[in-house]
PDB file of C-alpha atoms in Angstrom:
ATOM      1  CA  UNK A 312      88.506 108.538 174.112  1.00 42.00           C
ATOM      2  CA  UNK A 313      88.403 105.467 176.411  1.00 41.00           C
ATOM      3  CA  UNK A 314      87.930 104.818 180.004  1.00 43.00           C
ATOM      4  CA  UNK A 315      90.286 101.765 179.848  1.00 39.00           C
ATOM      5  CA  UNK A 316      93.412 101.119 177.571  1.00 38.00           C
ATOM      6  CA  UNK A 317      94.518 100.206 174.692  1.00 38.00           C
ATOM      7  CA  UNK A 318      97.708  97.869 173.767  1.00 40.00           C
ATOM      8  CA  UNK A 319     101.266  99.123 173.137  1.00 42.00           C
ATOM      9  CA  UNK A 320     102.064  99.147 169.955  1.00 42.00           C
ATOM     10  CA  UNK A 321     103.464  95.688 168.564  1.00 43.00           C
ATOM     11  CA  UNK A 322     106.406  97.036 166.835  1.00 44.00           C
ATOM     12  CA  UNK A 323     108.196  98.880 169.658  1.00 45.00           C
ATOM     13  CA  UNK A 324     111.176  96.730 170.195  1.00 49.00           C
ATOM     14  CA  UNK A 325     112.297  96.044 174.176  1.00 49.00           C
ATOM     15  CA  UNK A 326     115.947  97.058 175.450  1.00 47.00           C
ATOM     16  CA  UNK A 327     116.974  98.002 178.798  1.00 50.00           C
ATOM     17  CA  UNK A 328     117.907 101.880 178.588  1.00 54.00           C
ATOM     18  CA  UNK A 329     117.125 104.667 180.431  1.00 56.00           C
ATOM     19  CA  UNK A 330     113.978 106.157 179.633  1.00 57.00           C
ATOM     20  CA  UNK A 331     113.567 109.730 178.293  1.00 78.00           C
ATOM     21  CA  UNK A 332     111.379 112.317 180.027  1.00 89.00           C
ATOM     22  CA  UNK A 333     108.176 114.773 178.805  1.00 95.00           C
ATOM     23  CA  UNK A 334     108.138 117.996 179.996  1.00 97.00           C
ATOM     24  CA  UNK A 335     106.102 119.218 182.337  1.00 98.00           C
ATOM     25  CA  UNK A 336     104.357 122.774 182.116  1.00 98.00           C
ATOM     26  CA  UNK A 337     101.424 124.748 184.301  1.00 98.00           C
ATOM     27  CA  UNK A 338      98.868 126.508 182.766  1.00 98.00           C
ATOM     28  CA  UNK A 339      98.481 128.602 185.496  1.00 98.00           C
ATOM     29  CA  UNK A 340     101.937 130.230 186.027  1.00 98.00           C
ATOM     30  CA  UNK A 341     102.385 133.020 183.690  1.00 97.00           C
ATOM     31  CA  UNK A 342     105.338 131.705 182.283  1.00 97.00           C
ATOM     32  CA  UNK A 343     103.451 128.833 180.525  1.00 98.00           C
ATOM     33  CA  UNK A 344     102.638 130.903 177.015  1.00 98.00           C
ATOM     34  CA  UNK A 345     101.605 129.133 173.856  1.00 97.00           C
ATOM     35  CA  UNK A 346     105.005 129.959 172.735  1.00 97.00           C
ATOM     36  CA  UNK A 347     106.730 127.914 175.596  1.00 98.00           C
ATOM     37  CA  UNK A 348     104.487 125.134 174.590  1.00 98.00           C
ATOM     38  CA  UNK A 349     105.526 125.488 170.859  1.00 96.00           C
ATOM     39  CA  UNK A 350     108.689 125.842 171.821  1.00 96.00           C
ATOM     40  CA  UNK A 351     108.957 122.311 173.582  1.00 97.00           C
ATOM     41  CA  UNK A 352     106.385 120.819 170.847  1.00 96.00           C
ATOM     42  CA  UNK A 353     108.936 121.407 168.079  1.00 94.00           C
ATOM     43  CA  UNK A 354     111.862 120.337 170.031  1.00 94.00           C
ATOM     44  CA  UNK A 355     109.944 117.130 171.605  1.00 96.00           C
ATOM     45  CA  UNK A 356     107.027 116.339 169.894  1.00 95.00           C
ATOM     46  CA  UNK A 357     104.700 116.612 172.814  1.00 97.00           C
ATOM     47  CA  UNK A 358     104.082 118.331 176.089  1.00 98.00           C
ATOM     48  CA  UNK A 359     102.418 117.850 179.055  1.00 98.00           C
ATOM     49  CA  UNK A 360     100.099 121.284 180.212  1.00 98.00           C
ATOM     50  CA  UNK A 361      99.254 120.897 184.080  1.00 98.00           C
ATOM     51  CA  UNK A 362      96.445 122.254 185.379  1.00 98.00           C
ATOM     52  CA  UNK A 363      95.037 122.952 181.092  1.00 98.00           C
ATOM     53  CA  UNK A 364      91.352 123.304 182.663  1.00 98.00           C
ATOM     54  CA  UNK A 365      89.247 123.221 185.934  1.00 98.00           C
ATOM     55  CA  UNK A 366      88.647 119.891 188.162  1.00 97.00           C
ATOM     56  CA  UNK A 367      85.024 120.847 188.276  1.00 98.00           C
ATOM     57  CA  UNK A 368      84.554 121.447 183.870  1.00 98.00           C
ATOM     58  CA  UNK A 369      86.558 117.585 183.976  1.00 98.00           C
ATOM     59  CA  UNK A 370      83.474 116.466 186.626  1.00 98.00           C
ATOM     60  CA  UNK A 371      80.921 118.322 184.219  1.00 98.00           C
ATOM     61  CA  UNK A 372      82.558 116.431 181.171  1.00 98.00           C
ATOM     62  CA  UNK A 373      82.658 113.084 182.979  1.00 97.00           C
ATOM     63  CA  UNK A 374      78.857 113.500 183.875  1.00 97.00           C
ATOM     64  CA  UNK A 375      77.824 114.109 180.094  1.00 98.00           C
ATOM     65  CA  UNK A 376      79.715 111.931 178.713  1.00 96.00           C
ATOM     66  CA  UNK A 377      78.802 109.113 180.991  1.00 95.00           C
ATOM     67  CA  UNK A 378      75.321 108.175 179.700  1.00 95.00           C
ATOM     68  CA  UNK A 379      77.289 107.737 176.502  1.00 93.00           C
ATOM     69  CA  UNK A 380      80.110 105.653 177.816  1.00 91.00           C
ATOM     70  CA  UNK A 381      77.013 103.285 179.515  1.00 90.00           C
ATOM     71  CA  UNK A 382      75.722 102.573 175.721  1.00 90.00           C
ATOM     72  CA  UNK A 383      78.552 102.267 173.984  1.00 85.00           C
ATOM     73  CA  UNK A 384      78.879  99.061 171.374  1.00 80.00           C
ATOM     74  CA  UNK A 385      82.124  96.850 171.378  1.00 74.00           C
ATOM     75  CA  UNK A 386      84.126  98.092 168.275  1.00 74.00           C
ATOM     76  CA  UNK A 387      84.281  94.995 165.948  1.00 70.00           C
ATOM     77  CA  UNK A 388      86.881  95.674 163.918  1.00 72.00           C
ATOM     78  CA  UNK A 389      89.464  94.817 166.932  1.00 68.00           C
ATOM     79  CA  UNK A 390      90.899  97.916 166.804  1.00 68.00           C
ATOM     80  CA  UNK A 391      90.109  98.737 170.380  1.00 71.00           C
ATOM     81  CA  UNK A 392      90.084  95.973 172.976  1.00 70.00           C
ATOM     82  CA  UNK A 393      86.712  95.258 173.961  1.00 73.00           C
ATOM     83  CA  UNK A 394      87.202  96.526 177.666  1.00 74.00           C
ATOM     84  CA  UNK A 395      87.208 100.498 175.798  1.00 80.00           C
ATOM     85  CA  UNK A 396      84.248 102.487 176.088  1.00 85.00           C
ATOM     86  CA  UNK A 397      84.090 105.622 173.319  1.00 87.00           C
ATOM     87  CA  UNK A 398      82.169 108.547 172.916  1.00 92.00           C
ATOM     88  CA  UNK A 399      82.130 110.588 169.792  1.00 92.00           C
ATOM     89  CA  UNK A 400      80.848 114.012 168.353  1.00 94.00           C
ATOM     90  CA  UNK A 401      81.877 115.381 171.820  1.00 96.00           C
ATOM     91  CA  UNK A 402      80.726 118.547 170.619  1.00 96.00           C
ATOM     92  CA  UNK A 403      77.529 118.343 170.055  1.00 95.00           C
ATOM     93  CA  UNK A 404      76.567 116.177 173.139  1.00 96.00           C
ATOM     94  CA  UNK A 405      78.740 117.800 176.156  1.00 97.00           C
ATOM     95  CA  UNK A 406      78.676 121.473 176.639  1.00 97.00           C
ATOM     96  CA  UNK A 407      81.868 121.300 178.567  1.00 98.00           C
ATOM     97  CA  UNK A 408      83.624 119.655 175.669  1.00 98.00           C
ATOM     98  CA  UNK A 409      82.920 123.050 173.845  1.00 97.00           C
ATOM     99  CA  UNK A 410      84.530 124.969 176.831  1.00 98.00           C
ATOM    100  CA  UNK A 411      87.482 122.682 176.355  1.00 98.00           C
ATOM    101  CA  UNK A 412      87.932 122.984 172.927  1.00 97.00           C
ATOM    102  CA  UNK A 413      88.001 126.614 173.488  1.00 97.00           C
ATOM    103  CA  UNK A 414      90.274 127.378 176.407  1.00 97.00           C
ATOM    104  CA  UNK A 415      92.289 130.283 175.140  1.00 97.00           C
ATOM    105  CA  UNK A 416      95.580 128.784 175.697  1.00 98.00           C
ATOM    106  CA  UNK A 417      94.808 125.425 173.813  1.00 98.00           C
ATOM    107  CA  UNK A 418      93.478 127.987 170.919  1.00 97.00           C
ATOM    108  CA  UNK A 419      97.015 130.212 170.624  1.00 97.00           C
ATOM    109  CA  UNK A 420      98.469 126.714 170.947  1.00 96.00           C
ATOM    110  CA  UNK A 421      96.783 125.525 168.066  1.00 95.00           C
ATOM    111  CA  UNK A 422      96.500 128.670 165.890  1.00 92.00           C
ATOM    112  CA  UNK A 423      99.523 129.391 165.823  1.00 91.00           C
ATOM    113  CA  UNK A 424     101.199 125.796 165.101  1.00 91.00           C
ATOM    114  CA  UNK A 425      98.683 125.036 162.205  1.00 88.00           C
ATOM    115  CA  UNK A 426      98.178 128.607 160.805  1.00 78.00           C
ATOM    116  CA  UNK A 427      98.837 129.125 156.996  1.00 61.00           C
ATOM    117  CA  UNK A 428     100.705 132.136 157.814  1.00 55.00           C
ATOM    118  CA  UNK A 429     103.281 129.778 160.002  1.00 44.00           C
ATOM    119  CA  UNK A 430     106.771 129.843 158.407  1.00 51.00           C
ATOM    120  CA  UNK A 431     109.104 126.374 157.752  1.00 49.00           C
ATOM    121  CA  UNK A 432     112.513 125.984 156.530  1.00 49.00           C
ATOM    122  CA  UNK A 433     113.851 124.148 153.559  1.00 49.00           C
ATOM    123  CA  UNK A 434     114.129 120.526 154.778  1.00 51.00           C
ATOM    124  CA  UNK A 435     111.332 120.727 157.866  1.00 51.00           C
ATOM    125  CA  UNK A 436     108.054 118.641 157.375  1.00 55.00           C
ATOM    126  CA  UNK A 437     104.494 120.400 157.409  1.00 54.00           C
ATOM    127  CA  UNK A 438     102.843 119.915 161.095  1.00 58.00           C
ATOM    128  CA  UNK A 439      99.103 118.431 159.877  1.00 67.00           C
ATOM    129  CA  UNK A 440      97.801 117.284 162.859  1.00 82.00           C
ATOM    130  CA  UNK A 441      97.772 118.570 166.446  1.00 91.00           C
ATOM    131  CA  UNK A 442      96.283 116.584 168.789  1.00 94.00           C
ATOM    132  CA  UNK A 443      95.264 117.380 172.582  1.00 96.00           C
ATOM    133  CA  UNK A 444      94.112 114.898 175.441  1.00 96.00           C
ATOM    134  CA  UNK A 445      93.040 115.141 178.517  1.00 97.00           C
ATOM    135  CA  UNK A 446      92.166 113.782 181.852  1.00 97.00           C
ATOM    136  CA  UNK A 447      89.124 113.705 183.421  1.00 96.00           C
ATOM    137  CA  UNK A 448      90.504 111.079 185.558  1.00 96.00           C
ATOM    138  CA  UNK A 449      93.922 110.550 187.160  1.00 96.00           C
ATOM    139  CA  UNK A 450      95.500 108.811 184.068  1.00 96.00           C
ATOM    140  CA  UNK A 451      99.024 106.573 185.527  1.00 96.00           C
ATOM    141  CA  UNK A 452     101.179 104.284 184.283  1.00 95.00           C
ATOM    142  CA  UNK A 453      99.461 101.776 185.949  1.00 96.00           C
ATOM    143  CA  UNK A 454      96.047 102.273 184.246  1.00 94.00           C
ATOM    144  CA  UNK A 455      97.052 102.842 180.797  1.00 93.00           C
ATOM    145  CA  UNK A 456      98.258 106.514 180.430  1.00 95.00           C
ATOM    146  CA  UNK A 457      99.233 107.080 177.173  1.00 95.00           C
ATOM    147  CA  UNK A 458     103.105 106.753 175.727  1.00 95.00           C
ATOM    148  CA  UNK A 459     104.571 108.774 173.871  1.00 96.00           C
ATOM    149  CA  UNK A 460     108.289 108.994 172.378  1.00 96.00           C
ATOM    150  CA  UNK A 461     109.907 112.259 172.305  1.00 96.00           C
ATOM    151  CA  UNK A 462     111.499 113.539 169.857  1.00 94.00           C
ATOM    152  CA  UNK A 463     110.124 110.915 167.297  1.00 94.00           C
ATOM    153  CA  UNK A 464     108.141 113.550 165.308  1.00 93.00           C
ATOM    154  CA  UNK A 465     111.806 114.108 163.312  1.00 92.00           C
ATOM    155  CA  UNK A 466     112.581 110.657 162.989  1.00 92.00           C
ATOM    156  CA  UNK A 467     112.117 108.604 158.947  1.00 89.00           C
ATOM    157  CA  UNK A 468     110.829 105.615 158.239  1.00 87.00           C
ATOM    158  CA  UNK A 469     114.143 103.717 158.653  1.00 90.00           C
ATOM    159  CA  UNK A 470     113.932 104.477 162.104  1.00 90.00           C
ATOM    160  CA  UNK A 471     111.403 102.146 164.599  1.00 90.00           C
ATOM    161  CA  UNK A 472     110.438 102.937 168.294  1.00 91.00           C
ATOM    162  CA  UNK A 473     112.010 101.028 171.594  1.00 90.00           C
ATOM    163  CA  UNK A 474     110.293 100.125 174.710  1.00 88.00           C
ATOM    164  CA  UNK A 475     112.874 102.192 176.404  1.00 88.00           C
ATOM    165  CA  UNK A 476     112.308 105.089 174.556  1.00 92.00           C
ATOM    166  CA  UNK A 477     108.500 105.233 175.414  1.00 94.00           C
ATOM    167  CA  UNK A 478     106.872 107.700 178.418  1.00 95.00           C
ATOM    168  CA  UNK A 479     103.995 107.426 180.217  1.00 95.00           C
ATOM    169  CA  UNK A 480     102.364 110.932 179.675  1.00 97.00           C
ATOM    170  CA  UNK A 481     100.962 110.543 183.484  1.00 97.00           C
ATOM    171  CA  UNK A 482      98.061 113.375 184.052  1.00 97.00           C
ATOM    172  CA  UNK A 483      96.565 114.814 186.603  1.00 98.00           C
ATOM    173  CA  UNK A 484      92.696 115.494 186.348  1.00 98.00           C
ATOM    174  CA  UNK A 485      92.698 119.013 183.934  1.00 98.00           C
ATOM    175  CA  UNK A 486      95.850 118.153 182.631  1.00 98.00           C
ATOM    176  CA  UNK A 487      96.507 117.483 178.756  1.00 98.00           C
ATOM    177  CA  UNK A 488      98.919 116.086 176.721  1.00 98.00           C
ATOM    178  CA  UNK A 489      99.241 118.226 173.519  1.00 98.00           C
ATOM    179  CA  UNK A 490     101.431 116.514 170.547  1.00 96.00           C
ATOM    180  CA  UNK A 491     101.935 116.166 166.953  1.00 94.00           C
ATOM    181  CA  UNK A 492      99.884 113.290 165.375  1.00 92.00           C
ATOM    182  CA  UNK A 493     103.528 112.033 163.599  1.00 92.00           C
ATOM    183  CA  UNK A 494     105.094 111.302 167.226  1.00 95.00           C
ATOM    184  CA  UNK A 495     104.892 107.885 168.204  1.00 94.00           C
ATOM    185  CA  UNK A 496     102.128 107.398 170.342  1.00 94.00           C
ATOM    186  CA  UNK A 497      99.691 104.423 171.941  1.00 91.00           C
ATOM    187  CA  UNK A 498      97.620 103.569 174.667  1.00 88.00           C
ATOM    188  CA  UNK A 499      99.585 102.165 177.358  1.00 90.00           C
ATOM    189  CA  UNK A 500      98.115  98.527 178.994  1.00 89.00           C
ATOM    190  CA  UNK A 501      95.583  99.178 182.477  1.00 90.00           C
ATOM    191  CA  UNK A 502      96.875  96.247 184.935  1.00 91.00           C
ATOM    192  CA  UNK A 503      94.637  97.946 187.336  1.00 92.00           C
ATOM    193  CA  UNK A 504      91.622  95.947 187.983  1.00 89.00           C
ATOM    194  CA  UNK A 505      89.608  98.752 189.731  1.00 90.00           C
ATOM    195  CA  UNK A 506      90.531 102.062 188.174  1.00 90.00           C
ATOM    196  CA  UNK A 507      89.412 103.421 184.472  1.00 88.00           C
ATOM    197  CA  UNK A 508      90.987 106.296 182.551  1.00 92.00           C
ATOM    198  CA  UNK A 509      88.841 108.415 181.095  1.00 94.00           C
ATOM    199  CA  UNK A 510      91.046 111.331 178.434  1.00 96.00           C
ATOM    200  CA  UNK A 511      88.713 113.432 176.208  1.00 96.00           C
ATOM    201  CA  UNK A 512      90.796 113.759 173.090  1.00 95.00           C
ATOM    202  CA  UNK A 513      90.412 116.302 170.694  1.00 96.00           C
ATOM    203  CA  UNK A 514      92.212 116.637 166.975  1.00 94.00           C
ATOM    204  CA  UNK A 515      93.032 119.537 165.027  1.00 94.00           C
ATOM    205  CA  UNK A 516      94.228 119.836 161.618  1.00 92.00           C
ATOM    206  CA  UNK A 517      94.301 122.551 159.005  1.00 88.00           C
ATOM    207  CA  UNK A 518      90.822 123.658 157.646  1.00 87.00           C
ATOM    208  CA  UNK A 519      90.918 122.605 154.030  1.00 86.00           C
ATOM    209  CA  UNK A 520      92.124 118.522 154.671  1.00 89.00           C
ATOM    210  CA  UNK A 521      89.238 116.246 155.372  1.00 89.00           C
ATOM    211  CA  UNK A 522      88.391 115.532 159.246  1.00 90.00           C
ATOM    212  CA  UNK A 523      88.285 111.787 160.588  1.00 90.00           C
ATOM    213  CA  UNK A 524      85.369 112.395 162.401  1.00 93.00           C
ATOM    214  CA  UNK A 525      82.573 113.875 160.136  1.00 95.00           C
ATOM    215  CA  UNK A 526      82.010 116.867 162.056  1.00 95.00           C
ATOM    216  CA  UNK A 527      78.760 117.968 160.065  1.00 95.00           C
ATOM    217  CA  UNK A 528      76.961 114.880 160.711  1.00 96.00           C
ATOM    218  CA  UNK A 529      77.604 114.878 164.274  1.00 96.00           C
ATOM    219  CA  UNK A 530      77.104 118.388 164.695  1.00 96.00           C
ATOM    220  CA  UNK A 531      74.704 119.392 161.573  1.00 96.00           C
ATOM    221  CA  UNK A 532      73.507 122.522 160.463  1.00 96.00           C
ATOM    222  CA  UNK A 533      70.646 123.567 163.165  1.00 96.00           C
ATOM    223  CA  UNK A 534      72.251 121.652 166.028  1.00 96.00           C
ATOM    224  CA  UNK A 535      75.315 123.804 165.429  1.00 97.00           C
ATOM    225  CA  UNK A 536      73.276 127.099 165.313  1.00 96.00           C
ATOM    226  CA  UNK A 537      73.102 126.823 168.520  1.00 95.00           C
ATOM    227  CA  UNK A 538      76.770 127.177 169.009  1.00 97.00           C
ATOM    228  CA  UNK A 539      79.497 130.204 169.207  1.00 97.00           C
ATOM    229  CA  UNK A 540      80.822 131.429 165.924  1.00 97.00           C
ATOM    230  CA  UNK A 541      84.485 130.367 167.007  1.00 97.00           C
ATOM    231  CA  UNK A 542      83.309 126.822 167.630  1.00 97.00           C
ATOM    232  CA  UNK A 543      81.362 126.416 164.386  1.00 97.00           C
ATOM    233  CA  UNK A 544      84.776 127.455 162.462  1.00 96.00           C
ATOM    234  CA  UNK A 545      86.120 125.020 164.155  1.00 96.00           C
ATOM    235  CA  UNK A 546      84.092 122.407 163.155  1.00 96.00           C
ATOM    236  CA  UNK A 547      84.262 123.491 159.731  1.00 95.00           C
ATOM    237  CA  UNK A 548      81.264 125.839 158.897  1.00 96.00           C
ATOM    238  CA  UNK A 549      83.352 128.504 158.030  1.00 96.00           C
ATOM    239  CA  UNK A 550      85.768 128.923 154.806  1.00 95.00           C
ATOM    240  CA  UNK A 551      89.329 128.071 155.000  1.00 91.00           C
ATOM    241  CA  UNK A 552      90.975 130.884 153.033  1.00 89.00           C
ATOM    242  CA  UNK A 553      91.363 131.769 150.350  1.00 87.00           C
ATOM    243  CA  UNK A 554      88.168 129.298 149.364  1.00 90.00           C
ATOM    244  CA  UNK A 555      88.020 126.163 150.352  1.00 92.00           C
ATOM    245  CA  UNK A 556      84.504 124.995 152.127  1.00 94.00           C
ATOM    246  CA  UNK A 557      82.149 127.529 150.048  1.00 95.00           C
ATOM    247  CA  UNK A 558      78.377 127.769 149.826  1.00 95.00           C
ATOM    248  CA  UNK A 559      76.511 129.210 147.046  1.00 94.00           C
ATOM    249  CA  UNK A 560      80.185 130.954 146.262  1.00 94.00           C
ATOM    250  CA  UNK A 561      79.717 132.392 149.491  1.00 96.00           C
ATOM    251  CA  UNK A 562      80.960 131.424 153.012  1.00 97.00           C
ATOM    252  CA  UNK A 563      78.887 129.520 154.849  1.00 97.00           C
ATOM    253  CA  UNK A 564      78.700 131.458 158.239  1.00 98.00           C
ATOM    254  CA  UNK A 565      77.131 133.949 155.764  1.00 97.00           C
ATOM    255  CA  UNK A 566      74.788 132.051 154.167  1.00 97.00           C
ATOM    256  CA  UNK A 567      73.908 129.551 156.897  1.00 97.00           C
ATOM    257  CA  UNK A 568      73.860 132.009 160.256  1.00 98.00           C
ATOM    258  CA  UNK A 569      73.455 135.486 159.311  1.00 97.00           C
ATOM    259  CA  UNK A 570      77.128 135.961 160.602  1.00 97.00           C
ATOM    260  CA  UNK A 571      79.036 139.672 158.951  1.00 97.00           C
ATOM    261  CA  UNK A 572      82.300 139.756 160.953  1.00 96.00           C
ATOM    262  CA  UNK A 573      86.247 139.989 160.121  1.00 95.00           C
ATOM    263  CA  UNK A 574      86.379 136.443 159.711  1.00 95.00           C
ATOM    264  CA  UNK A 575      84.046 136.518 156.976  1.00 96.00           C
ATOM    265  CA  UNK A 576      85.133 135.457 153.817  1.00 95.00           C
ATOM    266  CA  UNK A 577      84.541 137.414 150.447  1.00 95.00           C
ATOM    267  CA  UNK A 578      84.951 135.191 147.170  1.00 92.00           C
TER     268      UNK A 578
END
């Protein structure tokens, strides 16, 4: 997550067409189900959810993650301009992060797209990743709101992204852009020179491949006990059916937390 931006991508080729358009859907009108999200997530690649959480849970987030902004080290590899300030292991440092992770809608959202139960036709790739980000600023445009292009989650490798093609996924403060890690995405450029944008991004994948951000040293054992059940599945205390992540031959939640509830696992 960054208060500033990151570069376009240097491959996207530059042509004068029209640009293409994300959809736009709020959280808060009853129509908005995780199956009308799915819907244009599997069509488009990505979706923008108005109004995903509260202004005052993105002023709680921006407070505790603040401090951690401040101290944050210039990434020396060069893969994010030295003008980006990170935070990770959001979890176990910002209480509201945990709220966010666990709005109910984001969860059906997820649960559904990356459940083992989900069922895909002869030809159709395996979603992996789902990723979510949000605002806890106004991201624009003009400060370096992400770009996405939709409908390049079906595309090959024969086929490369266009300037034109790209969208600024402009949010609102509480609203998220939800998308499949394989649609072409990047950090748009900030020409601002006083405004930040600060997204919270958080990235969910199925529980038995290996998470980019080591979850149990940023959140380990007794700092996690500290946590709900759901988010400590999340994170990747709990077994991923039919046996994947055990402990002792027995699921961790078990063994770990005391925890006896449907979602234990027997081996």
């Amino acid at each position: 997550m960054a208060p500033s931006a990151l570069d376009p991508v240097s491959i996207i080729e530059k042509t004068s067409s029209p640009t293409p358009q994300l959809t736009r859907l709020d959280a808060n009108s009853p129509t908005t189900t995780s199956s009308a999200i799915i819907e244009v997530l599997h069509r488009d690649g990505g979706v923008i959810v108005e109004n995903l959480f509260s202004t005052s849970l993105a002023a709680q987030i921006k407070s505790e993650l603040k401090p951690y902004f401040d101290t944050d080290r210039v990434d020396k590899s060069g893969f994010f301009p030295e003008t980006t300030q990170r935070a990770s292991g959001l979890i176990g440092i910002s209480p509201g992060c945990v709220e966010y992770l666990t709005t109910p809608l984001l969860m059906e959202v997820v649960n559904e797209v990356l459940s083992s139960t989900y069922s895909y036709w002869l030809g159709e790739e395996l979603r992996t990743v789902t990723r979510c980000v949000a605002a806890i600023t106004k991201s624009t445009k003009e400060n370096g709101a992400t770009v996405v292009i939709p409908g390049s989650h079906t595309w090959g490798p024969e086929r490369s992204p266009k300037e034109h093609e790209t969208v600024p996924a402009e949010l609102d403060i509480g609203g998220a852009l939800i998308f499949f890690g394989n649609t072409y995405h990047a950090g748009g450029r900030n020409i601002t020179t006083d405004q930040a944008r600060e997204t919270v991004g958080l990235f969910f994948t199925k529980g038995f491949y290996r998470q980019a951000e080591n979850q149990y040293l940023m959140v380990p054992v007794e700092k996690a006990r500290g946590l709900s059940n759901r988010v400590k599945r999340l994170l990747g205390y709990g077994i991923s059916p039919p046996g994947n992540g055990f402990y002792q031959y027995q699921d961790p939640m078990r063994m770990l937390y005391g925890v006896e509830d449907e979602e234990i696992v027997e081996l």
